[in-house]
mmCIF file with all atom_site columns, C-alpha atoms in Angstrom:
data_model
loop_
_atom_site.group_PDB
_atom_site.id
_atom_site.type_symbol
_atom_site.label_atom_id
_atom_site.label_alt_id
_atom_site.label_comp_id
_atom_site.label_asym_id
_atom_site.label_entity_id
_atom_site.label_seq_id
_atom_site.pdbx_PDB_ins_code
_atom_site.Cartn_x
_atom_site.Cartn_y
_atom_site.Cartn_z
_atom_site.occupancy
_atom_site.B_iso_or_equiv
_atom_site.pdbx_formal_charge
_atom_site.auth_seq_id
_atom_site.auth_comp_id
_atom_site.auth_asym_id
_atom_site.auth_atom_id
_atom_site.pdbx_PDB_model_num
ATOM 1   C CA . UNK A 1 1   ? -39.181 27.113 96.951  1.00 44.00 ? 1   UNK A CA 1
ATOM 2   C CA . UNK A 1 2   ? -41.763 25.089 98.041  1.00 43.00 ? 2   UNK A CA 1
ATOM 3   C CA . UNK A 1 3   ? -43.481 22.441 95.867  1.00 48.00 ? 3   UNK A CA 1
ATOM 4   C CA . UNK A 1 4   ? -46.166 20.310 98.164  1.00 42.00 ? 4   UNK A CA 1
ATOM 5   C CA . UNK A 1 5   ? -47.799 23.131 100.522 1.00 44.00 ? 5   UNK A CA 1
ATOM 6   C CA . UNK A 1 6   ? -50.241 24.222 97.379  1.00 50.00 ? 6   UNK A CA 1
ATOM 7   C CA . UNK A 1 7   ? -51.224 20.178 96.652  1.00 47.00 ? 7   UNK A CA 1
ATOM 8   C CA . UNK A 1 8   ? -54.900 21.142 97.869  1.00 45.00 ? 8   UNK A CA 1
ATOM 9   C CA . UNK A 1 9   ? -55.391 24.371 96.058  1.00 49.00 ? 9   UNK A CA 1
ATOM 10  C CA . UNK A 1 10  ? -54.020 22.874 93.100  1.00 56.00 ? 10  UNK A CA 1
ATOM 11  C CA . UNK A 1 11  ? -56.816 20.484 93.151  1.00 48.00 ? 11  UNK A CA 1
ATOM 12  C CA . UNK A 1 12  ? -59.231 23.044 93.134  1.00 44.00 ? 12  UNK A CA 1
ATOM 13  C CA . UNK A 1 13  ? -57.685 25.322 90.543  1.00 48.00 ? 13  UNK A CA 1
ATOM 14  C CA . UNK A 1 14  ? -57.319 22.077 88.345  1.00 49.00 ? 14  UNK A CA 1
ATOM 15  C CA . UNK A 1 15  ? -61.021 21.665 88.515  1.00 41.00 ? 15  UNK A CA 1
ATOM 16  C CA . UNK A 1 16  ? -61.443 25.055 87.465  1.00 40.00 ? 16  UNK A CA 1
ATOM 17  C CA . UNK A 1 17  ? -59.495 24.756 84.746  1.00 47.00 ? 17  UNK A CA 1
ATOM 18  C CA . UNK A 1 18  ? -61.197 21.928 83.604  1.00 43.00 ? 18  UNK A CA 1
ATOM 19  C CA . UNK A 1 19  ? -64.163 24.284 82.696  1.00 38.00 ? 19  UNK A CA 1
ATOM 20  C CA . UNK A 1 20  ? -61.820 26.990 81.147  1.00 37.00 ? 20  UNK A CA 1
ATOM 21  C CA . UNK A 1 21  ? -60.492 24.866 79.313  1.00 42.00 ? 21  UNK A CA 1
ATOM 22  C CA . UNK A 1 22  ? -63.140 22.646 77.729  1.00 40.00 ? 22  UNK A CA 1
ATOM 23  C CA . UNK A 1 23  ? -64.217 25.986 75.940  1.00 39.00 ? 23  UNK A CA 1
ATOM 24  C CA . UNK A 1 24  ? -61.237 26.084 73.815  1.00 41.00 ? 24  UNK A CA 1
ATOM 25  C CA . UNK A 1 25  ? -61.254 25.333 70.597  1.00 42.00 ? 25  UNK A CA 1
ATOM 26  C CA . UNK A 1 26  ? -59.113 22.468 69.168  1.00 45.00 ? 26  UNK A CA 1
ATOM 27  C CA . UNK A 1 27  ? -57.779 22.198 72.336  1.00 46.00 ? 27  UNK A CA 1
ATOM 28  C CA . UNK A 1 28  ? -57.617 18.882 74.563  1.00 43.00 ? 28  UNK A CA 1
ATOM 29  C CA . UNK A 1 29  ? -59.802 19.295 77.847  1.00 42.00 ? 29  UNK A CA 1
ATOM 30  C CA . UNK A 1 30  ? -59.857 18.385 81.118  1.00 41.00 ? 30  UNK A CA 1
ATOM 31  C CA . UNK A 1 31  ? -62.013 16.161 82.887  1.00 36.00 ? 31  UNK A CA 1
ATOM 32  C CA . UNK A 1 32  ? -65.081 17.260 84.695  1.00 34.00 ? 32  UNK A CA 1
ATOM 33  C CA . UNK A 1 33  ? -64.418 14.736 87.393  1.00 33.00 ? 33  UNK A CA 1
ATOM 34  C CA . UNK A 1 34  ? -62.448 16.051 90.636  1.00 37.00 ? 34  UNK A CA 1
ATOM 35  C CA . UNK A 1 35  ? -59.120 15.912 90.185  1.00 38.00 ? 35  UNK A CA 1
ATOM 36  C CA . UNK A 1 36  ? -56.634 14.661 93.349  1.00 36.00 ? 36  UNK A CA 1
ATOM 37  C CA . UNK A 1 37  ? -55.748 15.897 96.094  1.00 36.00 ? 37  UNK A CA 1
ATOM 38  C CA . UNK A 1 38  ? -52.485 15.193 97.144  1.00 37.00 ? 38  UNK A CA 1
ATOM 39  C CA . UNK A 1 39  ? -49.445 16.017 95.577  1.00 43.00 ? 39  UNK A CA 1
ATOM 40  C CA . UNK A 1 40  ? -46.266 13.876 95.838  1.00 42.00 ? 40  UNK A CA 1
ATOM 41  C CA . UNK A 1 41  ? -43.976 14.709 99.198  1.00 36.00 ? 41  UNK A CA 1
ATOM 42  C CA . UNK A 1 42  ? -41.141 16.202 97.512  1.00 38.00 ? 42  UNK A CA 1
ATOM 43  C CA . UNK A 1 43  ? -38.107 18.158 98.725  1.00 38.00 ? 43  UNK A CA 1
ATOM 44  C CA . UNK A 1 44  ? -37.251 21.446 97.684  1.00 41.00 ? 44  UNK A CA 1
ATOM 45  C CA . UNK A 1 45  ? -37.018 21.476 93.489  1.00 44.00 ? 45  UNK A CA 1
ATOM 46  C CA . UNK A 1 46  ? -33.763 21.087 92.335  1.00 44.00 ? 46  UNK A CA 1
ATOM 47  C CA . UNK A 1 47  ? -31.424 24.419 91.415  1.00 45.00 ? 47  UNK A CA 1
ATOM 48  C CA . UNK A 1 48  ? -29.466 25.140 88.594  1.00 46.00 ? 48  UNK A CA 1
ATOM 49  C CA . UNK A 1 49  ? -26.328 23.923 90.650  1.00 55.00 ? 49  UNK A CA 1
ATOM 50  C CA . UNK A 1 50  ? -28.244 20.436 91.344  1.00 64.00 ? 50  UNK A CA 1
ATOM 51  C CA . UNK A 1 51  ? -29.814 17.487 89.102  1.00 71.00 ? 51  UNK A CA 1
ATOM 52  C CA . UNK A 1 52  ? -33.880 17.046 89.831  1.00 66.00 ? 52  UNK A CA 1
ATOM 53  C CA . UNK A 1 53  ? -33.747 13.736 92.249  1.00 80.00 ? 53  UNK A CA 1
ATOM 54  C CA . UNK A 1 54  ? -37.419 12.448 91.764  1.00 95.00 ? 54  UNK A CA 1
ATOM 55  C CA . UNK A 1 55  ? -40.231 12.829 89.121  1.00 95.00 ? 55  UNK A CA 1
ATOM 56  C CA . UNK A 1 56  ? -42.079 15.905 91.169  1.00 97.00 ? 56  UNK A CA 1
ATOM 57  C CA . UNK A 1 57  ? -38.774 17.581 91.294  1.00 97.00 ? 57  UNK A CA 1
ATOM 58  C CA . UNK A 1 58  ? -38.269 17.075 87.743  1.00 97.00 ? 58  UNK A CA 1
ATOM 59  C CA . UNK A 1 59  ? -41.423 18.691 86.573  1.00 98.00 ? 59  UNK A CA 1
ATOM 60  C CA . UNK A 1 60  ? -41.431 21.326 89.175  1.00 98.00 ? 60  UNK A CA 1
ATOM 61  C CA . UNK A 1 61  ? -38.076 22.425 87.424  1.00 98.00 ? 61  UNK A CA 1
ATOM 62  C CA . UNK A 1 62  ? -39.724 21.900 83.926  1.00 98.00 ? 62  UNK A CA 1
ATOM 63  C CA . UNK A 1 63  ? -42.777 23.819 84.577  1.00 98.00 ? 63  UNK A CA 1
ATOM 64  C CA . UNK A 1 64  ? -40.553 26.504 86.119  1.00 98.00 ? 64  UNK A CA 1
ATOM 65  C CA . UNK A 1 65  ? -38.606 26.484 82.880  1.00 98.00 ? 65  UNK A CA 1
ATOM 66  C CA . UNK A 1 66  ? -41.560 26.853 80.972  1.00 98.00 ? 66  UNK A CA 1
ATOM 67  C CA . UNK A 1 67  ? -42.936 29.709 82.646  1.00 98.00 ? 67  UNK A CA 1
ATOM 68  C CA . UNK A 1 68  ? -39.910 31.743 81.835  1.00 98.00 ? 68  UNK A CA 1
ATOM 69  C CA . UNK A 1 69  ? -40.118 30.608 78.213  1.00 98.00 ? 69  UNK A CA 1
ATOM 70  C CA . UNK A 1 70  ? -43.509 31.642 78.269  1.00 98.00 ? 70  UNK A CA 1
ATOM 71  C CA . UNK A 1 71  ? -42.530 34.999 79.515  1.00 98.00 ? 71  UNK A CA 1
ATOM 72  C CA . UNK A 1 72  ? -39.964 35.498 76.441  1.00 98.00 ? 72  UNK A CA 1
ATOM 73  C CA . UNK A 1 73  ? -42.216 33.951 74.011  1.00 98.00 ? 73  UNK A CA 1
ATOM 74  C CA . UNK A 1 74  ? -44.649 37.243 75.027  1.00 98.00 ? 74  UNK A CA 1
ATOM 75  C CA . UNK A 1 75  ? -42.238 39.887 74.798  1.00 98.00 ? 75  UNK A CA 1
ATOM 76  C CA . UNK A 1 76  ? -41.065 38.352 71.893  1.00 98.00 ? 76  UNK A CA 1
ATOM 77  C CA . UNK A 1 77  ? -44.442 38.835 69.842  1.00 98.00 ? 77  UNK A CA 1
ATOM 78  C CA . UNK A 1 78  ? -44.934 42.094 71.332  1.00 97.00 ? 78  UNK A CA 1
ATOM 79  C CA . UNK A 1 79  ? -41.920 43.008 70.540  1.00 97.00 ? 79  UNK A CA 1
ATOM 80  C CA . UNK A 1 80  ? -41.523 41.986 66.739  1.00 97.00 ? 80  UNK A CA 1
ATOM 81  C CA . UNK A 1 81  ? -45.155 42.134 65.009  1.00 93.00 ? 81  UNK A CA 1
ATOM 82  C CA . UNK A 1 82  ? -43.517 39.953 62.197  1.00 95.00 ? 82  UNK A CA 1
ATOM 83  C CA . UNK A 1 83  ? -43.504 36.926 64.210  1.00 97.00 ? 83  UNK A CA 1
ATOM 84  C CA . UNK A 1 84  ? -46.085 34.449 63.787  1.00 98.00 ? 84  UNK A CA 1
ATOM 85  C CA . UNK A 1 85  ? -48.606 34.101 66.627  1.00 98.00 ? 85  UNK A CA 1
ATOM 86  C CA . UNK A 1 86  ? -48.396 30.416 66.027  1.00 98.00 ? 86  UNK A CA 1
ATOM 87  C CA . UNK A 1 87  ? -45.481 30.050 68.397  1.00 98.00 ? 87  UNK A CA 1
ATOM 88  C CA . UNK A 1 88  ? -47.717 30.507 71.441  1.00 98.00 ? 88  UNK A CA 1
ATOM 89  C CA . UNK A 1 89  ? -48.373 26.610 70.460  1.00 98.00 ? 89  UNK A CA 1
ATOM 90  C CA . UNK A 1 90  ? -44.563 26.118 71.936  1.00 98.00 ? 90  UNK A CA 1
ATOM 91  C CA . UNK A 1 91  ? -45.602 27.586 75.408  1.00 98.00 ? 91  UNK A CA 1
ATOM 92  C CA . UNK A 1 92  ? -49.541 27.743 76.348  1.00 98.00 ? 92  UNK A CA 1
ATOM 93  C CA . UNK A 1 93  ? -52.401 25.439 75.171  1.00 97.00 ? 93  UNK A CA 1
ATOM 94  C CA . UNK A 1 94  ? -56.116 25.429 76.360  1.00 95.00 ? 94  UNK A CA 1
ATOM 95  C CA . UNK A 1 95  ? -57.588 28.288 77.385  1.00 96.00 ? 95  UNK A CA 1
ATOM 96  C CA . UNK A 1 96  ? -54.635 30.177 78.089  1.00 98.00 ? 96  UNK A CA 1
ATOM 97  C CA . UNK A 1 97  ? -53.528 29.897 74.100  1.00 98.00 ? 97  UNK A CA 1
ATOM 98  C CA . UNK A 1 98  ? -57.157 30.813 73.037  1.00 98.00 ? 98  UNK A CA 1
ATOM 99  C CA . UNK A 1 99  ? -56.808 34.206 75.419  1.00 98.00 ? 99  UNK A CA 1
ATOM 100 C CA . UNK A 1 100 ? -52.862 35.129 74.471  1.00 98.00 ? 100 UNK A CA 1
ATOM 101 C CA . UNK A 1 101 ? -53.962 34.607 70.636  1.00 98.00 ? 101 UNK A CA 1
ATOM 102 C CA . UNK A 1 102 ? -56.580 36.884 71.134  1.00 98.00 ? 102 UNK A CA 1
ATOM 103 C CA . UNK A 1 103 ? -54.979 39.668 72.815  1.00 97.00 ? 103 UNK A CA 1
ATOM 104 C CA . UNK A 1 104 ? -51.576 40.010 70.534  1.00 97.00 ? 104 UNK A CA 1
ATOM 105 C CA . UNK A 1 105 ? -54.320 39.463 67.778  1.00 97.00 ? 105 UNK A CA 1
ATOM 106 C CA . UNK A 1 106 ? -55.855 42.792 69.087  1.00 97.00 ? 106 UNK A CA 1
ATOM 107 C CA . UNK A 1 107 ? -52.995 44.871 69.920  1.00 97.00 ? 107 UNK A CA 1
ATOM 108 C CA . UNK A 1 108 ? -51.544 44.207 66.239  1.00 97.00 ? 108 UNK A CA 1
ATOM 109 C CA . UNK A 1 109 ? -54.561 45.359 64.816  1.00 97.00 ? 109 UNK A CA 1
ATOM 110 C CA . UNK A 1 110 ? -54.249 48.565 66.774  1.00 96.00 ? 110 UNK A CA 1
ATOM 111 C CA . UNK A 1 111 ? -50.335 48.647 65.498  1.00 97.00 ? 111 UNK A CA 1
ATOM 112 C CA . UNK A 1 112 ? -49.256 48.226 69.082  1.00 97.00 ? 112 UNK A CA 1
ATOM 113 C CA . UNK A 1 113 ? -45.902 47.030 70.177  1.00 96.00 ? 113 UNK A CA 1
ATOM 114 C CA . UNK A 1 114 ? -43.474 46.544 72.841  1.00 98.00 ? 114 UNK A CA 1
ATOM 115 C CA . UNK A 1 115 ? -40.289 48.021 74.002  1.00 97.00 ? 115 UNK A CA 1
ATOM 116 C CA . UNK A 1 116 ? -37.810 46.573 76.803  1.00 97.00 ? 116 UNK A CA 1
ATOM 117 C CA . UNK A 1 117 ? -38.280 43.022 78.478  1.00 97.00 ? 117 UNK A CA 1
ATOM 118 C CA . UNK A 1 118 ? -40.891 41.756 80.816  1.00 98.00 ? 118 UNK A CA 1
ATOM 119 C CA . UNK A 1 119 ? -38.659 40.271 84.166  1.00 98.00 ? 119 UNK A CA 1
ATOM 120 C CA . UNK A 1 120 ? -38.950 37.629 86.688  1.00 98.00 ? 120 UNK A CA 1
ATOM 121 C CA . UNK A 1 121 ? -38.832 39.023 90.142  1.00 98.00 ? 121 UNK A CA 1
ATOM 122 C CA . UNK A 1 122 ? -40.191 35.911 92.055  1.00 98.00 ? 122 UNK A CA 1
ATOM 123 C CA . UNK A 1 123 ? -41.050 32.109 91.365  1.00 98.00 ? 123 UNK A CA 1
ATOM 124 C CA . UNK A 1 124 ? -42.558 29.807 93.353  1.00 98.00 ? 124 UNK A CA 1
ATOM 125 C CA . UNK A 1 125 ? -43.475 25.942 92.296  1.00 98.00 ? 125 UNK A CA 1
ATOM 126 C CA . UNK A 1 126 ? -46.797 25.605 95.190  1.00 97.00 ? 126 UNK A CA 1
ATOM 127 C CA . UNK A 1 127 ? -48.101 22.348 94.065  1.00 97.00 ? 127 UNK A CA 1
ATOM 128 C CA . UNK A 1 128 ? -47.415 19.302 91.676  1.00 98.00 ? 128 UNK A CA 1
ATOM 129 C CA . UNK A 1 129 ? -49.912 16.900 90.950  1.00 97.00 ? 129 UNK A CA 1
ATOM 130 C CA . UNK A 1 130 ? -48.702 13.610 88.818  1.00 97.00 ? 130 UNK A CA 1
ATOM 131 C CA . UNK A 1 131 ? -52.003 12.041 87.760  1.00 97.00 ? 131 UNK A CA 1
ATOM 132 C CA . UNK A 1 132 ? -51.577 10.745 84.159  1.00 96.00 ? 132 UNK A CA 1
ATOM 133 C CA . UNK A 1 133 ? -54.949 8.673  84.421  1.00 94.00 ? 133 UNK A CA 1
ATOM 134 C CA . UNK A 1 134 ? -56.892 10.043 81.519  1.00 92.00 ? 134 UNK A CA 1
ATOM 135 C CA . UNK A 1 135 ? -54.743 11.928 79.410  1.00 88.00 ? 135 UNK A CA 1
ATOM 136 C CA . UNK A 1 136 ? -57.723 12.095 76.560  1.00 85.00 ? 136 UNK A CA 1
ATOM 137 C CA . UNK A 1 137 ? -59.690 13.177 78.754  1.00 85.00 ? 137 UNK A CA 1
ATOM 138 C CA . UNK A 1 138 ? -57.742 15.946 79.932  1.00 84.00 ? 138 UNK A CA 1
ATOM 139 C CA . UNK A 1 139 ? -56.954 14.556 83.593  1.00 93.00 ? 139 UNK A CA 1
ATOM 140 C CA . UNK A 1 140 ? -52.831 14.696 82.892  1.00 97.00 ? 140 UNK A CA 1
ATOM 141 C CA . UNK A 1 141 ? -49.961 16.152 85.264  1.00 98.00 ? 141 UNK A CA 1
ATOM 142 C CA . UNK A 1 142 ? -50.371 19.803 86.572  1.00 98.00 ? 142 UNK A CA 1
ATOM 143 C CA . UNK A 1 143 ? -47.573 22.195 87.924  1.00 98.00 ? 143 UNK A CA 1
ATOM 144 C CA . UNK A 1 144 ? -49.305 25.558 90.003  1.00 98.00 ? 144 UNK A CA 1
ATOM 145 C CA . UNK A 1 145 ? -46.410 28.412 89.573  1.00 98.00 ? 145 UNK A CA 1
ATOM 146 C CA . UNK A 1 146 ? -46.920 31.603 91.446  1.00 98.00 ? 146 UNK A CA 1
ATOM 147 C CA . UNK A 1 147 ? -44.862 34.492 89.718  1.00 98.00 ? 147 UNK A CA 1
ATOM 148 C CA . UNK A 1 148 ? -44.116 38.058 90.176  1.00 98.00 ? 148 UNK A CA 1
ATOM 149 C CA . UNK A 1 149 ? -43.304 39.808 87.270  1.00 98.00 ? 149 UNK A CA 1
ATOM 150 C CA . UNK A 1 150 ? -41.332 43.096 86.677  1.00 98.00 ? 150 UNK A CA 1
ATOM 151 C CA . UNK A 1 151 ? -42.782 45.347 83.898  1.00 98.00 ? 151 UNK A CA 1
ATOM 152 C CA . UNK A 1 152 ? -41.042 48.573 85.095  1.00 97.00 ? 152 UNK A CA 1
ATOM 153 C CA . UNK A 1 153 ? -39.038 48.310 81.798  1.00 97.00 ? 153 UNK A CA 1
ATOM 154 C CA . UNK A 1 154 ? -41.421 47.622 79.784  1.00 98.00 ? 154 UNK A CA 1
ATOM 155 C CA . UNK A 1 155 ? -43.531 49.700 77.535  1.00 98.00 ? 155 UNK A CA 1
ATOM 156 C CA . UNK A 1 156 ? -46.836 49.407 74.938  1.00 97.00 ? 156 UNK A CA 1
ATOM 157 C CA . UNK A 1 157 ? -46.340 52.389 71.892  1.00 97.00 ? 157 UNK A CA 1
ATOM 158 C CA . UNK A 1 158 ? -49.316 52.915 69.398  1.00 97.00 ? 158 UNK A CA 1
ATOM 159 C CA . UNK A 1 159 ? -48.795 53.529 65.355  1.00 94.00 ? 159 UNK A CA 1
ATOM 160 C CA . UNK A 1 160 ? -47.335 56.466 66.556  1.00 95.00 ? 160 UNK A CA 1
ATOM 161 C CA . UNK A 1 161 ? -44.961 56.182 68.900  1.00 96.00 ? 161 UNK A CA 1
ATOM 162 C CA . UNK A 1 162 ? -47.081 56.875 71.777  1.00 97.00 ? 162 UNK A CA 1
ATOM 163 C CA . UNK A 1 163 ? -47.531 55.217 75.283  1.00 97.00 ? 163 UNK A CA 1
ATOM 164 C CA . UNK A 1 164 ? -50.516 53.447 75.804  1.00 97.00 ? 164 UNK A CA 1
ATOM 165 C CA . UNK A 1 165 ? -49.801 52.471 79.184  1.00 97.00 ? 165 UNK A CA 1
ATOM 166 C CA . UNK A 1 166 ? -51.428 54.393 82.068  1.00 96.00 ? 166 UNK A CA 1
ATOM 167 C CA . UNK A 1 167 ? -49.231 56.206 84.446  1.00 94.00 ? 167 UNK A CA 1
ATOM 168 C CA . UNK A 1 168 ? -50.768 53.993 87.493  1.00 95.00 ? 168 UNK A CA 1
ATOM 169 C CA . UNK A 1 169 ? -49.693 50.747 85.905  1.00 96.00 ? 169 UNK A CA 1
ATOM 170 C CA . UNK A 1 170 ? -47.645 49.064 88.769  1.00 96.00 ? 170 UNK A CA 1
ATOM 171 C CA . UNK A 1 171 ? -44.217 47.890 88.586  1.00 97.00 ? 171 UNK A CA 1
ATOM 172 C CA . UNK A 1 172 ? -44.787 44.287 89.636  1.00 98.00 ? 172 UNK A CA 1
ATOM 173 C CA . UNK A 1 173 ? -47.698 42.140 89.903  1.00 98.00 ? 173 UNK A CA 1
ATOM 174 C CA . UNK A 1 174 ? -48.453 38.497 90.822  1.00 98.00 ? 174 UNK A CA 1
ATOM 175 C CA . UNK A 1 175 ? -50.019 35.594 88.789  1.00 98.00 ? 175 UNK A CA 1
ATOM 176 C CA . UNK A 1 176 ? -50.874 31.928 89.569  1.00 98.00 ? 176 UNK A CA 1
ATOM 177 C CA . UNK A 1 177 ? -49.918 29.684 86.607  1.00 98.00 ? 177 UNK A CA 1
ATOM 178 C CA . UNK A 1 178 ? -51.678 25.960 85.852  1.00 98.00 ? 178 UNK A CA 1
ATOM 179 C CA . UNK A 1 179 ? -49.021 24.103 83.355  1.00 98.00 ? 179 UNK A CA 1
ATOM 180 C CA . UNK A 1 180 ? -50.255 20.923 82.509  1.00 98.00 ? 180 UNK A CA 1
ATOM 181 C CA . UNK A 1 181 ? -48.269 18.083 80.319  1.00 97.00 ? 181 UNK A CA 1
ATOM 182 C CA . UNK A 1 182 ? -50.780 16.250 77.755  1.00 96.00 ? 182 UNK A CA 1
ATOM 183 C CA . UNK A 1 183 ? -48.031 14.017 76.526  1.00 95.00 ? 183 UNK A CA 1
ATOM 184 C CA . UNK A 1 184 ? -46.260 13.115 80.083  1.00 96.00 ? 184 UNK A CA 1
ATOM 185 C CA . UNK A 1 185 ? -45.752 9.521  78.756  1.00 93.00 ? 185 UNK A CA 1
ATOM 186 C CA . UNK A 1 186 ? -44.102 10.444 75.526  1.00 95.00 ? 186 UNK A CA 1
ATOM 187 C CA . UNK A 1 187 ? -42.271 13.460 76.390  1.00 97.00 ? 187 UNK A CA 1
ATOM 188 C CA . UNK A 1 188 ? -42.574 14.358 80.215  1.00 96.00 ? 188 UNK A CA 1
ATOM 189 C CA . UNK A 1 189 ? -39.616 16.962 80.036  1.00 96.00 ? 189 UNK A CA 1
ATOM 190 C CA . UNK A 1 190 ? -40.442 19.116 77.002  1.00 96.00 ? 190 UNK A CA 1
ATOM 191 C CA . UNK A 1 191 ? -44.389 18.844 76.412  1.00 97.00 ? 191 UNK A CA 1
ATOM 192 C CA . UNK A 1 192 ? -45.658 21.545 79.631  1.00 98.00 ? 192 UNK A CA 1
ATOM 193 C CA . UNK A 1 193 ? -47.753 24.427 78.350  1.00 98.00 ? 193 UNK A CA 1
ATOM 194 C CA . UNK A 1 194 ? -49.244 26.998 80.837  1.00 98.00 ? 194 UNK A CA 1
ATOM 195 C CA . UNK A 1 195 ? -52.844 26.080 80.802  1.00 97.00 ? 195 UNK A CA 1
ATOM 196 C CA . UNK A 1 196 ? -54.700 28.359 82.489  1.00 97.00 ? 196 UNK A CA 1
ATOM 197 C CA . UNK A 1 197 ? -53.320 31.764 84.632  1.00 98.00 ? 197 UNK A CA 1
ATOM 198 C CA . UNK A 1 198 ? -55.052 33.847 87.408  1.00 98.00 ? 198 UNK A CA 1
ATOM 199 C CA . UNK A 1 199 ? -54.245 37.374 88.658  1.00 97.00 ? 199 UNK A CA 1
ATOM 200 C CA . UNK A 1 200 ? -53.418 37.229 92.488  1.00 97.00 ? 200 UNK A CA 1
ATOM 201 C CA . UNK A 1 201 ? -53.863 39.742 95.018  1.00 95.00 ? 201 UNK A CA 1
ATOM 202 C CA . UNK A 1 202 ? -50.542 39.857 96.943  1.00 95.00 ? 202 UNK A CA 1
ATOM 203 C CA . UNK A 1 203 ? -48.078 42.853 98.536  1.00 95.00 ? 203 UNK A CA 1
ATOM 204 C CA . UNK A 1 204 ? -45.867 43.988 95.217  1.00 94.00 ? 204 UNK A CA 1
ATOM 205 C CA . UNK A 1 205 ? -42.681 42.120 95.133  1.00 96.00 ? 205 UNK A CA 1
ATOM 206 C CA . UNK A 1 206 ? -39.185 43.758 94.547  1.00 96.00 ? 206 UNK A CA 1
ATOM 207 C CA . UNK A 1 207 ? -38.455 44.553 91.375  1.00 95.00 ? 207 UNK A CA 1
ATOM 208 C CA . UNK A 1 208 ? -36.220 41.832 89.690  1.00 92.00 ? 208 UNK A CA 1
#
């Protein structure tokens, strides 16, 4: 798993973001400024049979963690419409919280709901910039994670019972995740929320 080869394209999605996100409501936003664009030389993220070495490693392996929390936190709601949408809060923030809010919103309005688990096939950590310079101002450390999810076991059933997912849904599919930490000084383990996220066009990956 590479961490440094993304550093540039990081930058740019960052900057991206920064406009995303600044239309969120009660939301912190980043900057309008450009953000770096360099990431610190790491060495391959630490795994679970390893301790995280240096600070990039570190939240390389916390973002990672995140994203998987984030994927849980989804199926969870989906899954069980009794659960308040307010936990998003523990996994997404920005623009990313406005949009999940909206769509579970939606789909319990229709009485939708989920069966079986959303997986992980693939995770890659492509870039990790560190920059705490302006945390009210939204300029605060950013993780890019590139995942391919598994959905072949998962489902969407109406008020009755009935599939609402089209028979040319693919198995797998790839997304580009921004997880930022707003309160890396404090808490710059368990404060990462995915920011911002961004459908990628990429072969399908084996199912997990």
């Amino acid at each position: 798993m590479t961490i440094s080869r993304g550093a540039h394209a990081l930058a740019t999605a960052a900057l991206l973001l920064a406009a995303v996100t600044a239309c969120a409501d009660d939301e912190p936003a980043p900057p309008a400024s450009d953000p770096p664009s360099t990431a610190d030389p790491v060495s391959p993220p630490a795994t679970s049979a390893t301790t995280p070495t240096t600070t990039s490693e570190a939240a390389a392996a916390d973002a990672s963690a995140l994203v998987r929390s984030f994927y849980a936190v989804r199926d969870e709601l989906r899954t069980d419409p009794a659960v308040k949408l307010t936990k998003l809060r523990s996994v997404a923030i920005g623009g990313e919280l406005s949009a999940q809010r909206t769509l579970f919103a939606r789909e319990r309005e229709q009485g939708q709901h989920q069966t079986g688990d959303t997986k992980i096939a693939e995770l890659t950590v492509e870039g990790v910039v560190l920059d705490n310079s302006d945390p009210e101002g939204g300029r605060v450390p950013t993780v890019q994670v590139d995942v391919c999810y598994d959905v072949g076991g998962v489902d969407i059933l109406d008020s009755n019972g009935t599939s609402v997912v089209s028979d040319e849904r693919p198995d797998t599919g790839w997304i580009r995740y921004l997880v930022s930490n707003y309160n890396f000084e404090a808490d710059p383990s368990g404060s990462w929320r995915v920011a911002s996220s961004q459908n990628l066009e990429r072969p399908p990956c084996d199912r997990a």
